[in-house]
């Protein structure tokens, strides 16, 4: 991207608005793994605004490595059939929040490369958010991996805690709670992947 | 006191003027809206107040890839919003076409484009839309397509109507189509809205005008293209989408 090739200016983001419900959620959007899969885990939580109120019109998208630690390359997320243990793991999920701001998805624990803690990439959209927000859900089970992870290590402990899900020892299958606070005391750490300095060279 | 349209127009003009002053004194161009834009009231409690944490240096591999969508996910019929319910919907039939590109101008092929919109009367087929305009039994207003090898997408739909909302007194959204787009990297994800040229409401809409840069805002407005209009059938609009994204994917592919 050097040597004078012109960069196109990007299309600006706009809010998802309140009326995506007939278009974006899809059947099986939260079933990244079938219920009968022996490795299935549930991740769930609530989305809160700056006043602590639930956000009932948010969409949470999940995207993650497969258990072997690589990004899945299989299509079929929009065409999942529940209970089909033979279908490939696609690594993508999309769930809308309910009236209490709750979302839930069933997935497989992602693998991670050496020196990184297993994580799910999370993207949040909502009415009132002019630009989506990226964060990461980390699994709490391996403290050594969490301590070694470069992003987590760069954060102070209180902020780091917003990225680590809580294990809930209830029920037969593992459950992890991951609340998202858009603003306020417990504001979730949100991530920026663009490097503005480099982009400026192309204007 | 509920603000009037004039109050909101003045607030928006002040934000634009502050941005233009910044530009005049060497400040950077800003393509995306701020997450906090007070004239759009709903942003007040829903934007983070702490700076985002940059991951520019060493993202996870999964963040430099994206989910894969294919022909099991999307049928070609999903791109015709006028053909989903056994009868022609009310309103002016339009086609919307364009290309999905990355910032280097390369086509982004095989990626999922989803759209949703109000019907010709300005009513969404959504249980929470209380606008007293008629629903259309022949129109839901949701479509999907995969981009072709040249990054192109095509939808057939109807011209959506403007609709009222509660941001301020007598607030109306200009006609628009919502777009959700995936790139090759999950971090290129984009949700945005396409507007129509010549709409007088464009000047008064805090969602559109949250994009304070005039050039950037113009990029959200489609072009009427007479060559795309089909005789006795439909009006044609063209709208290209350019995905922002992490420098790392460019470096990876540019080698
Ligand atoms: Fe809308």
Tab-separated table of C-alpha atoms and ligand atoms in Angstrom:
chain	number	residue	atom	x	y	z
A	1	UNK	CA	0.000	0.000	0.000
A	2	UNK	CA	2.878	2.267	-0.685
A	3	UNK	CA	4.327	3.748	-3.829
A	4	UNK	CA	1.556	6.235	-4.485
A	5	UNK	CA	-1.443	3.931	-4.803
A	6	UNK	CA	-4.343	6.106	-3.782
A	7	UNK	CA	-6.483	4.998	-0.864
A	8	UNK	CA	-10.222	5.283	-1.130
A	9	UNK	CA	-11.916	7.096	1.729
A	10	UNK	CA	-14.069	4.701	3.768
A	11	UNK	CA	-17.851	4.616	3.933
A	12	UNK	CA	-18.837	6.082	7.310
A	13	UNK	CA	-20.572	3.973	9.929
A	14	UNK	CA	-24.185	4.644	10.976
A	15	UNK	CA	-26.251	3.260	13.827
A	16	UNK	CA	-28.005	-0.080	13.424
A	17	UNK	CA	-31.160	1.688	14.676
A	18	UNK	CA	-34.050	0.066	16.542
A	19	UNK	CA	-35.698	-1.873	13.695
A	20	UNK	CA	-33.247	-4.603	12.669
A	21	UNK	CA	-35.282	-7.371	14.305
A	22	UNK	CA	-36.957	-8.601	11.111
A	23	UNK	CA	-33.673	-8.676	9.207
A	24	UNK	CA	-30.518	-9.499	11.157
A	25	UNK	CA	-31.300	-12.173	13.766
A	26	UNK	CA	-31.425	-15.638	12.216
A	27	UNK	CA	-32.542	-19.047	13.444
A	28	UNK	CA	-29.661	-20.738	15.218
A	29	UNK	CA	-27.714	-17.469	15.472
A	30	UNK	CA	-26.652	-18.321	19.007
A	31	UNK	CA	-26.047	-22.022	18.341
A	32	UNK	CA	-22.431	-22.023	17.206
A	33	UNK	CA	-22.291	-25.537	18.636
A	34	UNK	CA	-25.213	-27.978	18.795
A	35	UNK	CA	-26.665	-28.661	22.253
A	36	UNK	CA	-25.569	-32.300	22.085
A	37	UNK	CA	-21.919	-31.481	21.392
A	38	UNK	CA	-19.827	-32.834	24.264
A	39	UNK	CA	-17.639	-29.704	24.259
A	40	UNK	CA	-20.459	-27.166	24.212
A	41	UNK	CA	-20.202	-24.213	26.577
A	42	UNK	CA	-22.671	-21.360	27.065
A	43	UNK	CA	-21.585	-17.737	27.055
A	44	UNK	CA	-24.175	-15.176	28.073
A	45	UNK	CA	-24.625	-11.814	29.711
A	46	UNK	CA	-26.394	-8.499	29.664
A	47	UNK	CA	-25.734	-5.258	27.864
A	48	UNK	CA	-26.050	-2.157	30.059
A	49	UNK	CA	-26.058	1.555	29.285
A	50	UNK	CA	-24.355	4.307	31.272
A	51	UNK	CA	-27.237	4.491	33.753
A	52	UNK	CA	-27.001	0.740	34.371
A	53	UNK	CA	-30.253	0.136	32.481
A	54	UNK	CA	-30.474	-2.912	30.215
A	55	UNK	CA	-30.116	-2.299	26.487
A	56	UNK	CA	-32.990	-4.210	24.869
A	57	UNK	CA	-32.136	-3.337	21.279
A	58	UNK	CA	-28.535	-4.452	20.886
A	59	UNK	CA	-26.986	-7.114	18.664
A	60	UNK	CA	-23.966	-9.076	19.882
A	61	UNK	CA	-21.837	-10.816	17.262
A	62	UNK	CA	-19.317	-13.478	18.191
A	63	UNK	CA	-16.413	-14.671	16.060
A	64	UNK	CA	-13.731	-17.038	17.279
A	65	UNK	CA	-11.115	-19.664	16.614
A	66	UNK	CA	-12.101	-23.291	16.469
A	67	UNK	CA	-10.966	-25.564	19.308
A	68	UNK	CA	-7.748	-26.295	17.396
A	69	UNK	CA	-6.786	-22.613	17.523
A	70	UNK	CA	-7.382	-21.449	13.963
A	71	UNK	CA	-10.077	-19.236	12.407
A	72	UNK	CA	-12.780	-21.495	10.915
A	73	UNK	CA	-13.131	-21.405	7.115
A	74	UNK	CA	-16.467	-23.221	6.863
A	75	UNK	CA	-19.584	-21.450	5.566
A	76	UNK	CA	-23.053	-22.195	6.878
A	77	UNK	CA	-23.621	-19.930	9.894
A	78	UNK	CA	-26.920	-18.653	8.494
A	79	UNK	CA	-28.106	-22.137	7.611
A	80	UNK	CA	-27.493	-24.003	10.856
A	81	UNK	CA	-29.757	-26.888	11.727
A	82	UNK	CA	-30.055	-27.533	15.421
A	83	UNK	CA	-28.952	-30.927	16.573
A	84	UNK	CA	-26.813	-31.600	13.513
A	85	UNK	CA	-23.608	-32.809	15.122
A	86	UNK	CA	-22.015	-33.371	11.716
A	87	UNK	CA	-22.119	-29.742	10.665
A	88	UNK	CA	-18.889	-27.866	10.672
A	89	UNK	CA	-18.032	-25.301	13.295
A	90	UNK	CA	-18.192	-21.887	11.584
A	91	UNK	CA	-17.117	-19.734	14.534
A	92	UNK	CA	-19.702	-17.020	13.930
A	93	UNK	CA	-22.766	-16.189	15.993
A	94	UNK	CA	-25.240	-13.344	16.204
A	95	UNK	CA	-27.755	-12.789	18.972
A	96	UNK	CA	-30.084	-9.896	19.756
A	97	UNK	CA	-30.657	-8.838	23.364
A	98	UNK	CA	-34.077	-9.442	24.903
A	99	UNK	CA	-36.240	-6.953	26.831
A	100	UNK	CA	-33.883	-7.308	29.838
A	101	UNK	CA	-30.768	-6.754	27.751
A	102	UNK	CA	-29.794	-10.432	27.943
A	103	UNK	CA	-28.012	-12.423	25.240
A	104	UNK	CA	-26.832	-16.014	25.165
A	105	UNK	CA	-24.938	-18.299	22.806
A	106	UNK	CA	-23.660	-21.877	22.865
A	107	UNK	CA	-20.224	-22.466	21.433
A	108	UNK	CA	-16.995	-24.445	21.689
A	109	UNK	CA	-14.044	-23.266	23.711
A	110	UNK	CA	-11.635	-21.599	21.262
A	111	UNK	CA	-8.028	-22.626	20.981
A	112	UNK	CA	-5.259	-20.037	21.209
A	113	UNK	CA	-1.675	-19.802	20.053
A	114	UNK	CA	1.155	-19.940	22.561
A	115	UNK	CA	1.313	-16.896	24.788
A	116	UNK	CA	-2.301	-15.947	24.171
A	117	UNK	CA	-5.376	-16.656	26.241
A	118	UNK	CA	-8.445	-18.201	24.543
A	119	UNK	CA	-10.854	-15.479	23.527
A	120	UNK	CA	-13.950	-14.746	21.506
A	121	UNK	CA	-14.059	-11.556	19.438
A	122	UNK	CA	-17.220	-9.631	20.244
A	123	UNK	CA	-18.834	-6.841	18.229
A	124	UNK	CA	-21.702	-4.839	19.733
A	125	UNK	CA	-24.289	-2.843	17.787
A	126	UNK	CA	-27.226	-0.895	19.218
A	127	UNK	CA	-29.586	1.963	18.644
A	128	UNK	CA	-27.713	4.991	19.965
A	129	UNK	CA	-24.323	3.581	18.950
A	130	UNK	CA	-23.230	5.441	15.827
A	131	UNK	CA	-20.277	3.117	15.401
A	132	UNK	CA	-20.124	-0.498	16.606
A	133	UNK	CA	-17.809	-1.510	19.441
A	134	UNK	CA	-15.284	-4.350	19.459
A	135	UNK	CA	-14.221	-6.181	22.574
A	136	UNK	CA	-12.926	-9.630	23.557
A	137	UNK	CA	-14.411	-12.241	25.840
A	138	UNK	CA	-11.649	-14.179	27.591
A	139	UNK	CA	-12.253	-17.495	29.352
A	140	UNK	CA	-11.235	-17.488	33.026
A	141	UNK	CA	-10.057	-21.089	33.413
A	142	UNK	CA	-6.324	-20.722	32.808
A	143	UNK	CA	-4.859	-17.947	35.000
A	144	UNK	CA	-1.345	-18.436	33.602
A	145	UNK	CA	-2.535	-17.877	30.026
A	146	UNK	CA	-4.504	-14.808	31.121
A	147	UNK	CA	-1.465	-13.395	32.898
A	148	UNK	CA	0.690	-13.908	29.794
A	149	UNK	CA	-1.766	-12.415	27.293
A	150	UNK	CA	-0.304	-9.135	25.969
A	151	UNK	CA	-3.581	-7.226	25.730
A	152	UNK	CA	-4.716	-8.222	29.224
A	153	UNK	CA	-1.250	-7.531	30.622
A	154	UNK	CA	-1.397	-3.992	29.240
A	155	UNK	CA	-4.521	-3.134	31.251
A	156	UNK	CA	-4.882	-2.200	34.897
A	157	UNK	CA	-6.598	-4.926	36.953
A	158	UNK	CA	-10.024	-3.283	37.210
A	159	UNK	CA	-10.245	-2.723	33.464
A	160	UNK	CA	-8.773	-6.142	32.683
A	161	UNK	CA	-11.584	-7.739	34.699
A	162	UNK	CA	-14.177	-6.367	32.251
A	163	UNK	CA	-12.800	-8.688	29.552
A	164	UNK	CA	-12.729	-11.918	31.558
A	165	UNK	CA	-15.950	-13.917	31.730
A	166	UNK	CA	-17.067	-15.421	35.031
A	167	UNK	CA	-17.445	-19.198	35.303
A	168	UNK	CA	-20.821	-20.255	36.653
A	169	UNK	CA	-20.684	-23.692	38.267
A	170	UNK	CA	-24.368	-24.383	37.615
A	171	UNK	CA	-25.868	-27.116	35.514
A	172	UNK	CA	-24.264	-29.951	33.574
A	173	UNK	CA	-22.487	-27.881	30.888
A	174	UNK	CA	-20.053	-25.036	31.592
A	175	UNK	CA	-21.532	-21.549	31.563
A	176	UNK	CA	-19.678	-18.247	31.435
A	177	UNK	CA	-21.146	-14.829	32.143
A	178	UNK	CA	-19.906	-11.801	30.225
A	179	UNK	CA	-21.723	-8.530	30.858
A	180	UNK	CA	-21.088	-5.592	28.567
A	181	UNK	CA	-21.225	-2.062	29.985
A	182	UNK	CA	-21.301	0.532	27.230
A	183	UNK	CA	-20.486	3.343	29.669
A	184	UNK	CA	-19.922	4.105	33.334
A	185	UNK	CA	-18.060	2.762	36.361
A	186	UNK	CA	-17.819	-0.784	34.962
A	187	UNK	CA	-17.346	0.304	31.340
A	188	UNK	CA	-16.073	-2.595	29.241
A	189	UNK	CA	-12.696	-2.223	27.524
A	190	UNK	CA	-13.434	-1.597	23.842
A	191	UNK	CA	-10.808	-2.089	21.166
A	192	UNK	CA	-9.570	-0.069	18.219
A	193	UNK	CA	-7.962	-1.911	15.318
A	194	UNK	CA	-7.325	1.003	12.996
A	195	UNK	CA	-4.000	2.714	12.817
A	196	UNK	CA	-4.862	6.302	12.052
A	197	UNK	CA	-1.304	7.403	11.497
A	198	UNK	CA	-0.865	4.963	8.652
A	199	UNK	CA	-4.182	5.767	7.083
A	200	UNK	CA	-3.394	9.461	7.042
A	201	UNK	CA	-0.595	8.844	4.553
A	202	UNK	CA	-3.138	7.811	1.973
A	203	UNK	CA	-5.356	10.893	2.002
B	1	UNK	CA	-38.565	20.811	27.125
B	2	UNK	CA	-38.457	18.741	23.986
B	3	UNK	CA	-36.025	20.373	21.570
B	4	UNK	CA	-37.402	21.609	18.262
B	5	UNK	CA	-35.941	20.861	14.857
B	6	UNK	CA	-34.448	24.341	14.949
B	7	UNK	CA	-32.695	23.609	18.266
B	8	UNK	CA	-31.252	20.410	16.798
B	9	UNK	CA	-30.228	22.168	13.558
B	10	UNK	CA	-28.317	24.762	15.607
B	11	UNK	CA	-26.577	22.078	17.665
B	12	UNK	CA	-25.587	20.226	14.498
B	13	UNK	CA	-24.291	23.417	12.882
B	14	UNK	CA	-22.161	24.089	15.969
B	15	UNK	CA	-20.602	20.609	15.811
B	16	UNK	CA	-19.862	21.014	12.124
B	17	UNK	CA	-18.351	24.476	12.658
B	18	UNK	CA	-16.101	23.172	15.443
B	19	UNK	CA	-14.902	20.377	13.163
B	20	UNK	CA	-14.264	22.794	10.280
B	21	UNK	CA	-12.232	25.063	12.610
B	22	UNK	CA	-10.179	22.037	13.610
B	23	UNK	CA	-9.590	21.137	9.975
B	24	UNK	CA	-8.570	24.719	9.139
B	25	UNK	CA	-5.920	24.600	11.843
B	26	UNK	CA	-4.487	21.311	10.599
B	27	UNK	CA	-6.686	18.789	12.390
B	28	UNK	CA	-7.245	15.372	10.794
B	29	UNK	CA	-10.169	14.500	8.549
B	30	UNK	CA	-12.610	12.250	10.379
B	31	UNK	CA	-14.578	9.784	8.295
B	32	UNK	CA	-16.715	8.074	10.928
B	33	UNK	CA	-19.174	9.657	13.326
B	34	UNK	CA	-18.128	10.123	16.934
B	35	UNK	CA	-19.782	7.606	19.242
B	36	UNK	CA	-21.019	10.553	21.264
B	37	UNK	CA	-23.034	13.006	19.166
B	38	UNK	CA	-25.388	14.952	21.470
B	39	UNK	CA	-27.916	15.963	18.757
B	40	UNK	CA	-28.609	12.214	18.431
B	41	UNK	CA	-30.079	11.864	21.895
B	42	UNK	CA	-29.822	8.081	22.152
B	43	UNK	CA	-26.033	8.275	21.993
B	44	UNK	CA	-25.811	10.004	25.396
B	45	UNK	CA	-25.851	6.927	27.640
B	46	UNK	CA	-24.606	4.410	25.115
B	47	UNK	CA	-21.115	5.579	24.192
B	48	UNK	CA	-17.940	4.625	26.033
B	49	UNK	CA	-16.320	7.544	27.806
B	50	UNK	CA	-12.856	6.003	28.048
B	51	UNK	CA	-10.528	5.912	25.061
B	52	UNK	CA	-10.609	2.711	23.022
B	53	UNK	CA	-7.593	0.466	23.543
B	54	UNK	CA	-5.536	0.177	20.360
B	55	UNK	CA	-4.659	-3.314	19.136
B	56	UNK	CA	-2.952	-2.061	15.999
B	57	UNK	CA	0.334	-3.772	16.745
B	58	UNK	CA	-0.554	-7.430	17.099
B	59	UNK	CA	-4.145	-8.475	16.571
B	60	UNK	CA	-5.282	-12.060	16.957
B	61	UNK	CA	-5.358	-14.084	13.739
B	62	UNK	CA	-9.082	-14.517	14.177
B	63	UNK	CA	-9.508	-10.745	14.031
B	64	UNK	CA	-7.712	-10.617	10.680
B	65	UNK	CA	-10.099	-13.168	9.226
B	66	UNK	CA	-13.849	-13.131	9.062
B	67	UNK	CA	-16.692	-15.582	9.027
B	68	UNK	CA	-17.237	-17.333	5.704
B	69	UNK	CA	-20.607	-17.159	3.987
B	70	UNK	CA	-21.579	-19.224	0.985
B	71	UNK	CA	-24.432	-20.382	-1.144
B	72	UNK	CA	-25.867	-22.484	1.650
B	73	UNK	CA	-26.343	-19.228	3.550
B	74	UNK	CA	-27.826	-16.986	0.869
B	75	UNK	CA	-30.174	-17.789	-2.004
B	76	UNK	CA	-30.258	-15.531	-5.082
B	77	UNK	CA	-33.970	-14.941	-4.299
B	78	UNK	CA	-32.964	-13.169	-1.074
B	79	UNK	CA	-31.823	-10.129	-3.090
B	80	UNK	CA	-35.277	-9.360	-4.497
B	81	UNK	CA	-37.319	-7.756	-1.723
B	82	UNK	CA	-40.277	-7.320	-4.085
B	83	UNK	CA	-40.609	-11.058	-4.744
B	84	UNK	CA	-40.773	-12.517	-1.256
B	85	UNK	CA	-44.523	-12.494	-0.540
B	86	UNK	CA	-46.420	-13.561	-3.619
B	87	UNK	CA	-47.419	-10.118	-4.851
B	88	UNK	CA	-46.008	-6.772	-5.853
B	89	UNK	CA	-45.437	-4.404	-2.916
B	90	UNK	CA	-46.705	-0.822	-2.983
B	91	UNK	CA	-44.285	1.920	-3.992
B	92	UNK	CA	-41.755	2.780	-6.651
B	93	UNK	CA	-39.618	-0.225	-7.609
B	94	UNK	CA	-35.881	0.491	-7.471
B	95	UNK	CA	-32.681	-1.424	-7.949
B	96	UNK	CA	-29.653	-0.675	-5.798
B	97	UNK	CA	-26.292	-1.832	-7.001
B	98	UNK	CA	-22.694	-1.084	-6.218
B	99	UNK	CA	-19.337	-2.567	-5.356
B	100	UNK	CA	-17.838	-3.552	-2.048
B	101	UNK	CA	-14.212	-2.418	-1.987
B	102	UNK	CA	-11.359	-2.186	0.451
B	103	UNK	CA	-9.454	1.040	0.915
B	104	UNK	CA	-6.954	0.027	-1.730
B	105	UNK	CA	-9.831	-0.187	-4.214
B	106	UNK	CA	-9.738	-3.962	-4.455
B	107	UNK	CA	-13.068	-5.776	-4.756
B	108	UNK	CA	-14.185	-7.630	-1.642
B	109	UNK	CA	-15.674	-10.801	-3.138
B	110	UNK	CA	-17.986	-13.419	-1.681
B	111	UNK	CA	-18.960	-11.408	1.373
B	112	UNK	CA	-22.355	-11.044	2.972
B	113	UNK	CA	-24.398	-7.878	2.421
B	114	UNK	CA	-27.656	-7.577	4.365
B	115	UNK	CA	-30.196	-4.777	3.997
B	116	UNK	CA	-33.353	-3.771	5.799
B	117	UNK	CA	-35.714	-0.843	5.352
B	118	UNK	CA	-39.153	0.654	5.884
B	119	UNK	CA	-41.846	0.126	3.263
B	120	UNK	CA	-43.003	2.815	0.819
B	121	UNK	CA	-45.194	4.367	3.525
B	122	UNK	CA	-42.319	4.626	6.016
B	123	UNK	CA	-43.372	1.662	8.175
B	124	UNK	CA	-41.094	-1.167	9.305
B	125	UNK	CA	-42.389	-4.716	9.519
B	126	UNK	CA	-41.218	-4.683	13.133
B	127	UNK	CA	-43.522	-5.142	16.116
B	128	UNK	CA	-42.139	-2.069	17.878
B	129	UNK	CA	-42.689	0.352	14.987
B	130	UNK	CA	-45.732	2.388	16.072
B	131	UNK	CA	-45.836	4.777	13.121
B	132	UNK	CA	-49.518	4.856	12.007
B	133	UNK	CA	-48.682	4.168	8.365
B	134	UNK	CA	-49.893	1.018	6.618
B	135	UNK	CA	-48.032	-2.263	6.672
B	136	UNK	CA	-47.701	-3.899	3.265
B	137	UNK	CA	-48.572	-7.608	3.146
B	138	UNK	CA	-46.235	-7.956	0.171
B	139	UNK	CA	-43.186	-6.346	1.742
B	140	UNK	CA	-41.054	-7.230	4.757
B	141	UNK	CA	-38.044	-5.140	3.829
B	142	UNK	CA	-35.145	-7.520	4.506
B	143	UNK	CA	-32.667	-8.808	1.928
B	144	UNK	CA	-29.344	-10.613	1.640
B	145	UNK	CA	-26.744	-11.045	-1.084
B	146	UNK	CA	-23.191	-12.253	-1.547
B	147	UNK	CA	-20.826	-9.978	-3.430
B	148	UNK	CA	-19.618	-11.231	-6.804
B	149	UNK	CA	-15.997	-11.696	-7.907
B	150	UNK	CA	-15.875	-7.974	-8.778
B	151	UNK	CA	-17.288	-7.042	-5.363
B	152	UNK	CA	-20.667	-6.144	-6.831
B	153	UNK	CA	-24.012	-6.543	-5.119
B	154	UNK	CA	-27.540	-6.054	-6.515
B	155	UNK	CA	-30.869	-5.611	-4.769
B	156	UNK	CA	-34.374	-5.049	-6.107
B	157	UNK	CA	-36.661	-3.300	-3.637
B	158	UNK	CA	-39.014	-0.329	-3.331
B	159	UNK	CA	-38.195	3.268	-2.502
B	160	UNK	CA	-38.553	3.468	1.298
B	161	UNK	CA	-40.612	6.250	2.877
B	162	UNK	CA	-39.460	8.790	5.443
B	163	UNK	CA	-40.679	8.098	8.970
B	164	UNK	CA	-41.095	10.013	12.232
B	165	UNK	CA	-39.055	9.280	15.347
B	166	UNK	CA	-38.820	10.687	18.837
B	167	UNK	CA	-35.380	12.286	18.909
B	168	UNK	CA	-36.925	15.756	19.090
B	169	UNK	CA	-40.205	17.468	18.280
B	170	UNK	CA	-41.326	16.746	14.694
B	171	UNK	CA	-38.270	14.623	13.944
B	172	UNK	CA	-38.294	12.698	10.634
B	173	UNK	CA	-35.724	10.288	9.295
B	174	UNK	CA	-34.873	10.801	5.617
B	175	UNK	CA	-35.559	7.781	3.401
B	176	UNK	CA	-32.748	5.263	3.895
B	177	UNK	CA	-31.771	1.639	3.522
B	178	UNK	CA	-29.794	0.014	6.353
B	179	UNK	CA	-26.744	-1.999	5.232
B	180	UNK	CA	-24.733	-4.586	7.149
B	181	UNK	CA	-21.506	-5.685	5.468
B	182	UNK	CA	-18.672	-8.110	6.201
B	183	UNK	CA	-15.126	-7.770	4.917
B	184	UNK	CA	-12.337	-10.310	4.796
B	185	UNK	CA	-11.365	-9.297	8.347
B	186	UNK	CA	-13.869	-9.187	11.192
B	187	UNK	CA	-12.432	-5.788	12.070
B	188	UNK	CA	-13.689	-4.445	8.714
B	189	UNK	CA	-17.275	-5.039	9.832
B	190	UNK	CA	-19.566	-2.173	8.849
B	191	UNK	CA	-23.169	-1.286	9.578
B	192	UNK	CA	-24.348	1.861	7.872
B	193	UNK	CA	-27.240	3.503	6.025
B	194	UNK	CA	-27.675	4.535	2.378
B	195	UNK	CA	-29.609	7.717	1.637
B	196	UNK	CA	-31.260	9.067	-1.515
B	197	UNK	CA	-30.110	12.150	-3.447
B	198	UNK	CA	-32.151	15.336	-3.249
B	199	UNK	CA	-34.008	14.402	-0.054
B	200	UNK	CA	-34.791	17.646	1.837
B	201	UNK	CA	-34.628	15.776	5.168
B	202	UNK	CA	-30.893	15.114	4.720
B	203	UNK	CA	-30.215	18.586	6.101
B	204	UNK	CA	-32.114	17.909	9.323
B	205	UNK	CA	-31.170	14.376	10.357
B	206	UNK	CA	-28.849	13.958	13.349
B	207	UNK	CA	-28.016	10.362	12.440
B	208	UNK	CA	-26.668	11.324	9.014
B	209	UNK	CA	-25.156	14.588	10.273
B	210	UNK	CA	-23.263	12.785	13.036
B	211	UNK	CA	-20.808	12.349	10.148
B	212	UNK	CA	-19.502	15.888	10.491
B	213	UNK	CA	-17.144	15.805	7.497
B	214	UNK	CA	-19.035	17.050	4.421
B	215	UNK	CA	-17.244	14.742	1.973
B	216	UNK	CA	-17.690	11.710	4.200
B	217	UNK	CA	-21.386	12.485	4.629
B	218	UNK	CA	-21.857	12.761	0.867
B	219	UNK	CA	-20.493	9.240	0.539
B	220	UNK	CA	-23.598	7.951	2.329
B	221	UNK	CA	-25.869	9.274	-0.435
B	222	UNK	CA	-26.463	7.016	-3.443
B	223	UNK	CA	-26.286	8.304	-7.025
B	224	UNK	CA	-29.294	8.100	-9.299
B	225	UNK	CA	-27.973	6.383	-12.437
B	226	UNK	CA	-30.300	6.545	-15.407
B	227	UNK	CA	-28.319	3.854	-17.196
B	228	UNK	CA	-29.326	1.481	-14.390
B	229	UNK	CA	-33.014	2.321	-14.693
B	230	UNK	CA	-34.927	-0.293	-16.644
B	231	UNK	CA	-37.681	0.778	-19.039
B	232	UNK	CA	-41.215	0.113	-17.804
B	233	UNK	CA	-39.747	-1.470	-14.664
B	234	UNK	CA	-37.455	0.248	-12.121
B	235	UNK	CA	-35.298	3.231	-11.185
B	236	UNK	CA	-31.602	2.567	-10.635
B	237	UNK	CA	-29.349	3.755	-7.835
B	238	UNK	CA	-25.633	3.159	-7.484
B	239	UNK	CA	-23.824	3.056	-4.162
B	240	UNK	CA	-20.291	1.765	-3.618
B	241	UNK	CA	-19.162	0.778	-0.133
B	242	UNK	CA	-15.548	1.105	0.986
B	243	UNK	CA	-14.574	-0.856	4.079
B	244	UNK	CA	-12.245	0.654	6.588
B	245	UNK	CA	-9.960	-1.831	8.194
B	246	UNK	CA	-6.823	-2.746	9.971
B	247	UNK	CA	-3.582	-2.013	8.221
B	248	UNK	CA	-2.396	-5.529	9.054
B	249	UNK	CA	-4.674	-7.195	6.480
B	250	UNK	CA	-3.356	-4.875	3.810
B	251	UNK	CA	0.232	-5.674	4.605
B	252	UNK	CA	-0.525	-9.381	4.655
B	253	UNK	CA	-2.195	-9.369	1.246
B	254	UNK	CA	-0.057	-6.703	-0.368
B	255	UNK	CA	3.163	-8.639	-0.154
C	1	LIG	FE1	-34.276	3.099	9.751
